[in-house]
PDB file of C-alpha atoms in Angstrom:
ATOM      1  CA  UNK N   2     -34.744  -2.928  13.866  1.00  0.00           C
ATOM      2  CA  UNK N   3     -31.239  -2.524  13.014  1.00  0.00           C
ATOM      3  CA  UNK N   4     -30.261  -3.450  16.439  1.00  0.00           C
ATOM      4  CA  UNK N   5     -31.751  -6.577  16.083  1.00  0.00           C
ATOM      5  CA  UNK N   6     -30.448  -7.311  13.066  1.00  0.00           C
ATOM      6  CA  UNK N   7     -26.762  -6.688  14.908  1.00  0.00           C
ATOM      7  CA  UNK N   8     -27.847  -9.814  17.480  1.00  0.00           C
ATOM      8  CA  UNK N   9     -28.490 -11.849  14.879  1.00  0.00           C
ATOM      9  CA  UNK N  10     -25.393 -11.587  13.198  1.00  0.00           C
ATOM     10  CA  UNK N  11     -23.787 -11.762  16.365  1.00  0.00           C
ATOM     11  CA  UNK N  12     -25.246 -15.171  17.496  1.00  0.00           C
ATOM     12  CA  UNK N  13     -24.564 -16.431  14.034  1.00  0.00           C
ATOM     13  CA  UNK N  14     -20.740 -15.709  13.719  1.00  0.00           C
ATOM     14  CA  UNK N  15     -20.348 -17.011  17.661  1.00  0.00           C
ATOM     15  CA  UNK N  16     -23.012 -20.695  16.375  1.00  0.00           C
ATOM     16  CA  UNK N  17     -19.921 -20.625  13.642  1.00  0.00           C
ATOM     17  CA  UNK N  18     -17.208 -20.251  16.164  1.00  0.00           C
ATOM     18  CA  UNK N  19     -18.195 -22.684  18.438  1.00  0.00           C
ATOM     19  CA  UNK N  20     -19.161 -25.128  15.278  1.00  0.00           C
ATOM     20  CA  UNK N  21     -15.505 -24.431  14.590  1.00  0.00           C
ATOM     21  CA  UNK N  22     -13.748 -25.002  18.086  1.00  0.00           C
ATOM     22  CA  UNK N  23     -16.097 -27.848  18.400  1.00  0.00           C
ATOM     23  CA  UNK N  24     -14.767 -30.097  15.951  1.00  0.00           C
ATOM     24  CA  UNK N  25     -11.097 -28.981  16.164  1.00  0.00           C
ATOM     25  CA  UNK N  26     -11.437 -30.291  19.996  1.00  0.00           C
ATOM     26  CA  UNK N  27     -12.838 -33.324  18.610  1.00  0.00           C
ATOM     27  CA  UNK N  28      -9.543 -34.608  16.616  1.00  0.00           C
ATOM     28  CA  UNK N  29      -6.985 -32.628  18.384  1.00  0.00           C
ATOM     29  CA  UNK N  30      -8.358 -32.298  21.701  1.00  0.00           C
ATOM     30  CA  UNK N  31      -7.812 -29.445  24.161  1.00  0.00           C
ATOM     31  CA  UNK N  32      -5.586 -29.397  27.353  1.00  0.00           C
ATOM     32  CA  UNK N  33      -7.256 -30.002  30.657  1.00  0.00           C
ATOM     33  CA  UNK N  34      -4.475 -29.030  32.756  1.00  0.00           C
ATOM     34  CA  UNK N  35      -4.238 -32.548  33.755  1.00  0.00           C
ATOM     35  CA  UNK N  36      -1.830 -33.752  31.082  1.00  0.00           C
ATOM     36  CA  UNK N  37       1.613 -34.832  31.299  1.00  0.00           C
ATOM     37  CA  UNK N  38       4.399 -32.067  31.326  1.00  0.00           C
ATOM     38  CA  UNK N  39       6.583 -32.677  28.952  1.00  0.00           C
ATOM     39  CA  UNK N  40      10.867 -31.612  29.305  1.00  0.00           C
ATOM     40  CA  UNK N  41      12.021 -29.562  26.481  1.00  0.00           C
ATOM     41  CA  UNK N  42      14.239 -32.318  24.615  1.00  0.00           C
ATOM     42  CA  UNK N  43      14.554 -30.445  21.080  1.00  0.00           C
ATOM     43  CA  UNK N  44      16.053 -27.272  22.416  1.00  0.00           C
ATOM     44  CA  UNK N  45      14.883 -23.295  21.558  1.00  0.00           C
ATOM     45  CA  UNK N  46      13.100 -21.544  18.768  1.00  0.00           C
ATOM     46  CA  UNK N  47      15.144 -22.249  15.206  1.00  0.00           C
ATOM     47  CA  UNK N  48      17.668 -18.746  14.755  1.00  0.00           C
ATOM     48  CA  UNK N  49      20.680 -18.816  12.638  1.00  0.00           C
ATOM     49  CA  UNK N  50      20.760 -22.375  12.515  1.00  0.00           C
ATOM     50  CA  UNK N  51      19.772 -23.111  16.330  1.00  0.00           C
ATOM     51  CA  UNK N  52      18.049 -26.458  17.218  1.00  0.00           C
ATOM     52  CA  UNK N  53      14.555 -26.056  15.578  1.00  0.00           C
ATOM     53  CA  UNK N  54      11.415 -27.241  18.242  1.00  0.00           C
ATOM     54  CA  UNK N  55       9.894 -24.375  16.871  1.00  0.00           C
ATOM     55  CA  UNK N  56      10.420 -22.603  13.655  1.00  0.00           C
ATOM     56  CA  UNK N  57      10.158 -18.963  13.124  1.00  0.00           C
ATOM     57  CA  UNK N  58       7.960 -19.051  10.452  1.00  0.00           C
ATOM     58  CA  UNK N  59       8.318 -15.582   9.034  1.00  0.00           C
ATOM     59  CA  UNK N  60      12.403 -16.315   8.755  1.00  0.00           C
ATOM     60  CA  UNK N  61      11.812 -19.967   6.508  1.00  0.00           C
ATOM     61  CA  UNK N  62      12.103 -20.609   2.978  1.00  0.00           C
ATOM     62  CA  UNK N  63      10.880 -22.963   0.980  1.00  0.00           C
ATOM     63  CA  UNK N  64      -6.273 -29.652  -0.395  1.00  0.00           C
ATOM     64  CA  UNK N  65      -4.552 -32.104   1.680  1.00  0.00           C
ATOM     65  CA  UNK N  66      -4.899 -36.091   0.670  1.00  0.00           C
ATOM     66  CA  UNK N  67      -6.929 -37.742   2.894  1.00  0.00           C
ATOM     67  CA  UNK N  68      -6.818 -41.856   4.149  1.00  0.00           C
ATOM     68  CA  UNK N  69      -3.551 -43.844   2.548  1.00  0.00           C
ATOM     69  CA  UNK N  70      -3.009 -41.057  -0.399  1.00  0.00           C
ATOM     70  CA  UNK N  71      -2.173 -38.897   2.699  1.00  0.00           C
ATOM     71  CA  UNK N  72       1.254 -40.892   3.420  1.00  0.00           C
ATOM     72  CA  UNK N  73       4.194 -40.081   1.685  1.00  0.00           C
ATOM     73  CA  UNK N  74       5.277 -42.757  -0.882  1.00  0.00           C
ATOM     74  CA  UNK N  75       8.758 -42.606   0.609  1.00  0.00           C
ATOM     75  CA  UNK N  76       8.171 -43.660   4.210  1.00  0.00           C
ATOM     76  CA  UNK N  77       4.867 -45.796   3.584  1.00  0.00           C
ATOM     77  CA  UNK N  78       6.010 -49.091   5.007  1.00  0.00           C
ATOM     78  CA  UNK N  79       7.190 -47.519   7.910  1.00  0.00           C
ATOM     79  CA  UNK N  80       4.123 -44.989   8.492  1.00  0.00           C
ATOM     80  CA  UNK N  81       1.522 -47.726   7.727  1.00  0.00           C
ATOM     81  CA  UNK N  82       3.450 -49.650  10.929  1.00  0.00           C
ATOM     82  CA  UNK N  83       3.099 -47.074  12.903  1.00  0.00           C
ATOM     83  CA  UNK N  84      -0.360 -45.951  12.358  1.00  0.00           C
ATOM     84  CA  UNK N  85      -1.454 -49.623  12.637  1.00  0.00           C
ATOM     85  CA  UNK N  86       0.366 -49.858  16.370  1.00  0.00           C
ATOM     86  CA  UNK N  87      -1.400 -46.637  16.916  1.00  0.00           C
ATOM     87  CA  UNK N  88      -4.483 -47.989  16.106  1.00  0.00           C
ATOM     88  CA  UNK N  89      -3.749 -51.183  18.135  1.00  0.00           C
ATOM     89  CA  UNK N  90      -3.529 -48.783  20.764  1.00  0.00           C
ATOM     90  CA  UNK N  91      -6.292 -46.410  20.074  1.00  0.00           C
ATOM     91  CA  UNK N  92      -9.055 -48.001  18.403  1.00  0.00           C
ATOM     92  CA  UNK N  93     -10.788 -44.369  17.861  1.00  0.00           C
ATOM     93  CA  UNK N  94      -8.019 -43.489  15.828  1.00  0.00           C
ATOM     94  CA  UNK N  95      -9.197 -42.042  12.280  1.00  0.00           C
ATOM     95  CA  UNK N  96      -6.577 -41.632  10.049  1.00  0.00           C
ATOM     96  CA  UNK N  97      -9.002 -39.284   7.558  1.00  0.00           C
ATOM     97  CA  UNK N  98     -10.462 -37.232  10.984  1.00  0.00           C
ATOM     98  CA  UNK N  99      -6.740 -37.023  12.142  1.00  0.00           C
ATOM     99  CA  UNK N 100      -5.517 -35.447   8.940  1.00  0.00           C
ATOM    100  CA  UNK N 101      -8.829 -32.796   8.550  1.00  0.00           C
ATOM    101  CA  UNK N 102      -7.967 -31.706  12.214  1.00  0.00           C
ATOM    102  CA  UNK N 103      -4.531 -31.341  11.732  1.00  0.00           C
ATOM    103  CA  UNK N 104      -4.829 -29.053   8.998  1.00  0.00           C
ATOM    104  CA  UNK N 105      -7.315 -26.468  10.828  1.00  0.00           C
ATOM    105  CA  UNK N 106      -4.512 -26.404  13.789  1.00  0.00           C
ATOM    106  CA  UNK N 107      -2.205 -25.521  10.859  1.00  0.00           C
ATOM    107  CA  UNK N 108      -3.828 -22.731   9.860  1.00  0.00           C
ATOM    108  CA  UNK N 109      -5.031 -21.888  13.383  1.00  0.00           C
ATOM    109  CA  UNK N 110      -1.674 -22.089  14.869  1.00  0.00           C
ATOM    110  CA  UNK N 111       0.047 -19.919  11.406  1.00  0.00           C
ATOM    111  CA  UNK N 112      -2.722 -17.256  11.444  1.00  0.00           C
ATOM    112  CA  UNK N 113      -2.328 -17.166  15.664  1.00  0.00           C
ATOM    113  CA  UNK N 114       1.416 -17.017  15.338  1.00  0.00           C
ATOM    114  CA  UNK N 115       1.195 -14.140  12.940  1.00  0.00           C
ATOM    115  CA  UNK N 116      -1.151 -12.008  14.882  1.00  0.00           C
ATOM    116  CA  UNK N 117       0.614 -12.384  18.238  1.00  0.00           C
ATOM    117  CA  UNK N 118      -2.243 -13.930  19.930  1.00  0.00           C
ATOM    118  CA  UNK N 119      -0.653 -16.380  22.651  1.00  0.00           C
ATOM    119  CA  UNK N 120      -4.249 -17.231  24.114  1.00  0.00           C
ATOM    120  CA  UNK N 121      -4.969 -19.173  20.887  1.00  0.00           C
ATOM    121  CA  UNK N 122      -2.112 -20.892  20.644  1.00  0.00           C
ATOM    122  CA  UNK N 123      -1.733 -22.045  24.082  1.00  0.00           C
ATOM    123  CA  UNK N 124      -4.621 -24.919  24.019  1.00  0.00           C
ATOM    124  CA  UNK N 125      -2.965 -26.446  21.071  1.00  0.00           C
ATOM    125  CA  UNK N 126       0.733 -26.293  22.101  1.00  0.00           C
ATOM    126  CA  UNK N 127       3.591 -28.649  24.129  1.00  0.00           C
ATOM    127  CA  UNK N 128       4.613 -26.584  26.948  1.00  0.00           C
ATOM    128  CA  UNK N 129       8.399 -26.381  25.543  1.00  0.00           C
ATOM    129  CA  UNK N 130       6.556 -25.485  21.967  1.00  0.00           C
ATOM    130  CA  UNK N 131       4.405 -22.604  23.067  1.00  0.00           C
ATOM    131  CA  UNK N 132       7.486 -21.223  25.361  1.00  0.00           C
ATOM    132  CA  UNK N 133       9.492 -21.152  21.987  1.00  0.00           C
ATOM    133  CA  UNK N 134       6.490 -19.266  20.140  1.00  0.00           C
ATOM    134  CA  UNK N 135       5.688 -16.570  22.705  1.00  0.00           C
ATOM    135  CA  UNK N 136       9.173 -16.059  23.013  1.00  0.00           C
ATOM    136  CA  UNK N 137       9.569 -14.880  19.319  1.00  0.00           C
ATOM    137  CA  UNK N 138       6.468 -12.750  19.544  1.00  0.00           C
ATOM    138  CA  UNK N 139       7.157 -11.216  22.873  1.00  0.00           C
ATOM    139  CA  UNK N 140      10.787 -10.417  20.793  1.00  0.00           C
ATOM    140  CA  UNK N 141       9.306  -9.274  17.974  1.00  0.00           C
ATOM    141  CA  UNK N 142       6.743  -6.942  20.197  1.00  0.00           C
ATOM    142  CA  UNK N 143      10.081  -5.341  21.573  1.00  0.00           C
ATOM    143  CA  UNK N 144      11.711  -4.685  18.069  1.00  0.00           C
ATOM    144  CA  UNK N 145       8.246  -3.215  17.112  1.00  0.00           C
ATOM    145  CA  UNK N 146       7.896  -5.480  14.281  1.00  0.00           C
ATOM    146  CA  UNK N 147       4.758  -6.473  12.869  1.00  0.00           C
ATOM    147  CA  UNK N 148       4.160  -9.642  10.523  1.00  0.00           C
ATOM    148  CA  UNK N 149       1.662 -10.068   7.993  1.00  0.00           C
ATOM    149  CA  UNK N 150       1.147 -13.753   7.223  1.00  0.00           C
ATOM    150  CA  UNK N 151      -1.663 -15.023   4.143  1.00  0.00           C
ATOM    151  CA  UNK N 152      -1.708 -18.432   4.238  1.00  0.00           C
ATOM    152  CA  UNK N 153      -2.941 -19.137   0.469  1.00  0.00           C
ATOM    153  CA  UNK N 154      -3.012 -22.667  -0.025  1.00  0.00           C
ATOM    154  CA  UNK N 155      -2.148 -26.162   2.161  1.00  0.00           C
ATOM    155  CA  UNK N 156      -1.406 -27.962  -1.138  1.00  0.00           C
ATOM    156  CA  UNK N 157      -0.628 -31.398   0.858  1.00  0.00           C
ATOM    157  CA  UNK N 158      -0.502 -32.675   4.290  1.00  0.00           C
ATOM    158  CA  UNK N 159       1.066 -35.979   4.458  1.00  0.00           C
ATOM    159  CA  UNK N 160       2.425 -38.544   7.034  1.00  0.00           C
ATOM    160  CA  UNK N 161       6.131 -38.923   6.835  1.00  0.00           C
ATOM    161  CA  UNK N 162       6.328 -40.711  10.150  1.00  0.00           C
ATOM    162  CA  UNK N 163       4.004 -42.813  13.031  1.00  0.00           C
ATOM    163  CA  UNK N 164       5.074 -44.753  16.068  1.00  0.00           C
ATOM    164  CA  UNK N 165       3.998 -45.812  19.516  1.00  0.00           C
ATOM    165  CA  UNK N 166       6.699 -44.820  22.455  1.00  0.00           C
ATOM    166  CA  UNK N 167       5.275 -46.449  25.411  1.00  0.00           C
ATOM    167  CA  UNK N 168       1.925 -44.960  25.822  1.00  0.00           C
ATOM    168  CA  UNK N 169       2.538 -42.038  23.495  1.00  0.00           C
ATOM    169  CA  UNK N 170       1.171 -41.851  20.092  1.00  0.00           C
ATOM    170  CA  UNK N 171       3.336 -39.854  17.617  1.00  0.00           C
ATOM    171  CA  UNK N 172       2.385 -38.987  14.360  1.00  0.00           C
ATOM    172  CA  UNK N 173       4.803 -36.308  12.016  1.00  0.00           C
ATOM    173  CA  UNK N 174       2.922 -34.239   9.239  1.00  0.00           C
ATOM    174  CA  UNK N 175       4.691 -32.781   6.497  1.00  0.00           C
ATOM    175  CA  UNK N 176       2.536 -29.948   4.993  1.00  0.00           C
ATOM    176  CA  UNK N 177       3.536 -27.835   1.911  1.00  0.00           C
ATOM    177  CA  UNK N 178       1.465 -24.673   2.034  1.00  0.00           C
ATOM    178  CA  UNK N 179       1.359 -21.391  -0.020  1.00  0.00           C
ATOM    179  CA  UNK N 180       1.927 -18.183   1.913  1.00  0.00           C
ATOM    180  CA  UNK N 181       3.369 -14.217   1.725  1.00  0.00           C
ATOM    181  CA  UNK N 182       4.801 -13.458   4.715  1.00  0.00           C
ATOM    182  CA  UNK N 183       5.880 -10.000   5.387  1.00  0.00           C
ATOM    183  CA  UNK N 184       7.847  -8.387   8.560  1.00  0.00           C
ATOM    184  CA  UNK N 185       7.687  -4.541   9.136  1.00  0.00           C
ATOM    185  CA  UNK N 186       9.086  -2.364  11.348  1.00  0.00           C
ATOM    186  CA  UNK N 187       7.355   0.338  13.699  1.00  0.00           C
ATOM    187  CA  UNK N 188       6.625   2.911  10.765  1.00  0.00           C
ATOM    188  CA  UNK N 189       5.271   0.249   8.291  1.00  0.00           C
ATOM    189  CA  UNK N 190       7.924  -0.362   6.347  1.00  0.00           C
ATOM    190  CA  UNK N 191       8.355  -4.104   4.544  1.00  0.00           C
ATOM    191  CA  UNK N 192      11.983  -4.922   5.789  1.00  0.00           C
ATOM    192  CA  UNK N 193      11.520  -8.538   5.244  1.00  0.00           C
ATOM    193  CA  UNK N 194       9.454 -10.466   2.407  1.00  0.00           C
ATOM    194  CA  UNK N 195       7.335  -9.429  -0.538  1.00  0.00           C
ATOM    195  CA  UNK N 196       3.714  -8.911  -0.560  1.00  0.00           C
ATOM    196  CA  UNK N 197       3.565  -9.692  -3.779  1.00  0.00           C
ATOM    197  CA  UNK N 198       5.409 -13.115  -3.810  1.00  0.00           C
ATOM    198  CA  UNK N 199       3.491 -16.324  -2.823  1.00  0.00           C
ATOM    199  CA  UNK N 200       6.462 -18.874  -1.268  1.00  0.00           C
ATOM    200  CA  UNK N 201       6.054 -22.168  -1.040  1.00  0.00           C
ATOM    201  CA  UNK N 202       6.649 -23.480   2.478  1.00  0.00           C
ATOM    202  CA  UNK N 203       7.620 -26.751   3.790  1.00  0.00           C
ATOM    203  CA  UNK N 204       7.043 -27.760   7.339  1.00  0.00           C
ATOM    204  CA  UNK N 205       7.265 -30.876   9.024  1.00  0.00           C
ATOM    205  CA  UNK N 206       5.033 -31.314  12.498  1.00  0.00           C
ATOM    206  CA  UNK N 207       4.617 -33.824  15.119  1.00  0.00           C
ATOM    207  CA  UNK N 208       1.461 -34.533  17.418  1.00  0.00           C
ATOM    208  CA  UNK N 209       1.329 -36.726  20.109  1.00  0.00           C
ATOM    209  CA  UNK N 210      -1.239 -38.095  22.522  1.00  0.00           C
ATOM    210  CA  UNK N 211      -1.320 -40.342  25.338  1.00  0.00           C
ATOM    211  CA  UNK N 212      -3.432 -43.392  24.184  1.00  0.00           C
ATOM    212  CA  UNK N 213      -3.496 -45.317  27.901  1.00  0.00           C
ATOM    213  CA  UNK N 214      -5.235 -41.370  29.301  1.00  0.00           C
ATOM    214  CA  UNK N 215      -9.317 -40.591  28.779  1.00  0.00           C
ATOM    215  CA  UNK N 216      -8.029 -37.276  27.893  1.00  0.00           C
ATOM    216  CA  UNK N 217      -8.396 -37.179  24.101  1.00  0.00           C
ATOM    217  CA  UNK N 218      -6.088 -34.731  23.401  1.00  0.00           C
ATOM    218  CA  UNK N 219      -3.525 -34.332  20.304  1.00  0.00           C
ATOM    219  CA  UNK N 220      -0.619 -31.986  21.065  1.00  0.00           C
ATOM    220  CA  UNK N 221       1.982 -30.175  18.636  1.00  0.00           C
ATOM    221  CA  UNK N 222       5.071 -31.424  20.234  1.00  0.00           C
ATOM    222  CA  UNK N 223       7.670 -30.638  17.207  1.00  0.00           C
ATOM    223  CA  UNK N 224       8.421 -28.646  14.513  1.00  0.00           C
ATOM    224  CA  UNK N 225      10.952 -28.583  12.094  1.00  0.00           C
ATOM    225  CA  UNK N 226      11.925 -27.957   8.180  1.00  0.00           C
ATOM    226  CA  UNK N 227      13.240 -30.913   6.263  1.00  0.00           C
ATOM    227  CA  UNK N 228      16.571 -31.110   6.008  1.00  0.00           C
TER     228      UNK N 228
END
């Protein structure tokens, strides 16, 4: 009996995983092999003040608004612009879908980051992005670090920026989320951030797809911290 009760659960966590991979795929896409491979323009993993692609996110300091509340009041005119060339070029473009599937790669992406887990993070990266991620946990595999990541809260996810570039659809998302981020070292010891302090974090991330392919796909391509 109890056996079958253990199938049961099991086909009803894997109905939620696939529920869950289902509709990420649907807004963000997955990679086919087939897309285009993009040069690495932005430069290496953020250290010390190094060009930022990709951010660290253990080393940074610092519900999500949905439709126009999700752009930021600053760069409206200019977002609004953008999305409507983006639409212009994609029809299927939801701004509302975009948004909800942008913050489950968030968290994905955070929580996948965290745990060292480089077959997660590959369907949802840039070539040049994921090189800079696997880099930092392949380093911080050889320093025997650990890091413990809780990703509380994404207070907001807003628009800051939208444009067409040829075919290429780019859209930046500035999310402020709630996390405690903690490194240790080989015997357990905390030798960088508090598990008892909840930091706000700022991050600013840009997607991109290529509106004139039948692949769907949305692609981190960016990230950075504000200046």
């Amino acid at each position: 009996m109890s056996e079958g009760f253990a199938y049961i659960d099991i086909l009803f966590f894997a109905m939620v995983a696939a529920f869950i991979a289902l509709r990420l795929r649907s807004v963000l896409g997955r990679r086919t092999g087939q897309e285009r491979r993009r040069s690495a323009d932005f430069g290496g993993p953020r250290v010390n003040g190094a060009p930022d692609n990709v951010v660290a996110l253990p080393d940074r300091s610092g519900a999500a608004a949905e439709g126009e509340a999700g752009i930021a009041d600053l760069a409206e005119g200019k977002v609004k612009t953008g999305l409507t060339q983006i639409r212009l070029a994609d029809p299927s473009f939801d701004l509302n879908g975009f948004l909800g599937g942008a913050r489950a790669a968030f968290e994905m992406i955070v929580q996948a980051y965290a745990a060292g887990d480089k077959d997660a993070l590959r369907p949802l990266l840039a070539d040049d992005v994921f090189a800079g991620f696997a880099g930092a946990i392949e380093q911080r595999s050889v320093d025997g670090h650990t890091l413990d990541t809780q990703l509380m809260a994404i207070e907001k996810a807003e628009v800051v920026d939208a444009a067409m570039q040829g075919n290429m659809a780019r859209v930046s998302i500035r999310f402020t989320s709630e996390q405690i981020n903690v490194v240790r070292d080989a015997d357990g010891k905390e030798i960088e951030g508090d598990p008892t302090s909840v930091e706000e974090v700022v991050d600013i991330w840009t997607f991109e797809r290529d509106t004139g392919s039948r692949d769907p796909n949305w692609t981190l391509v960016e990230t950075r911290t504000p200046s």
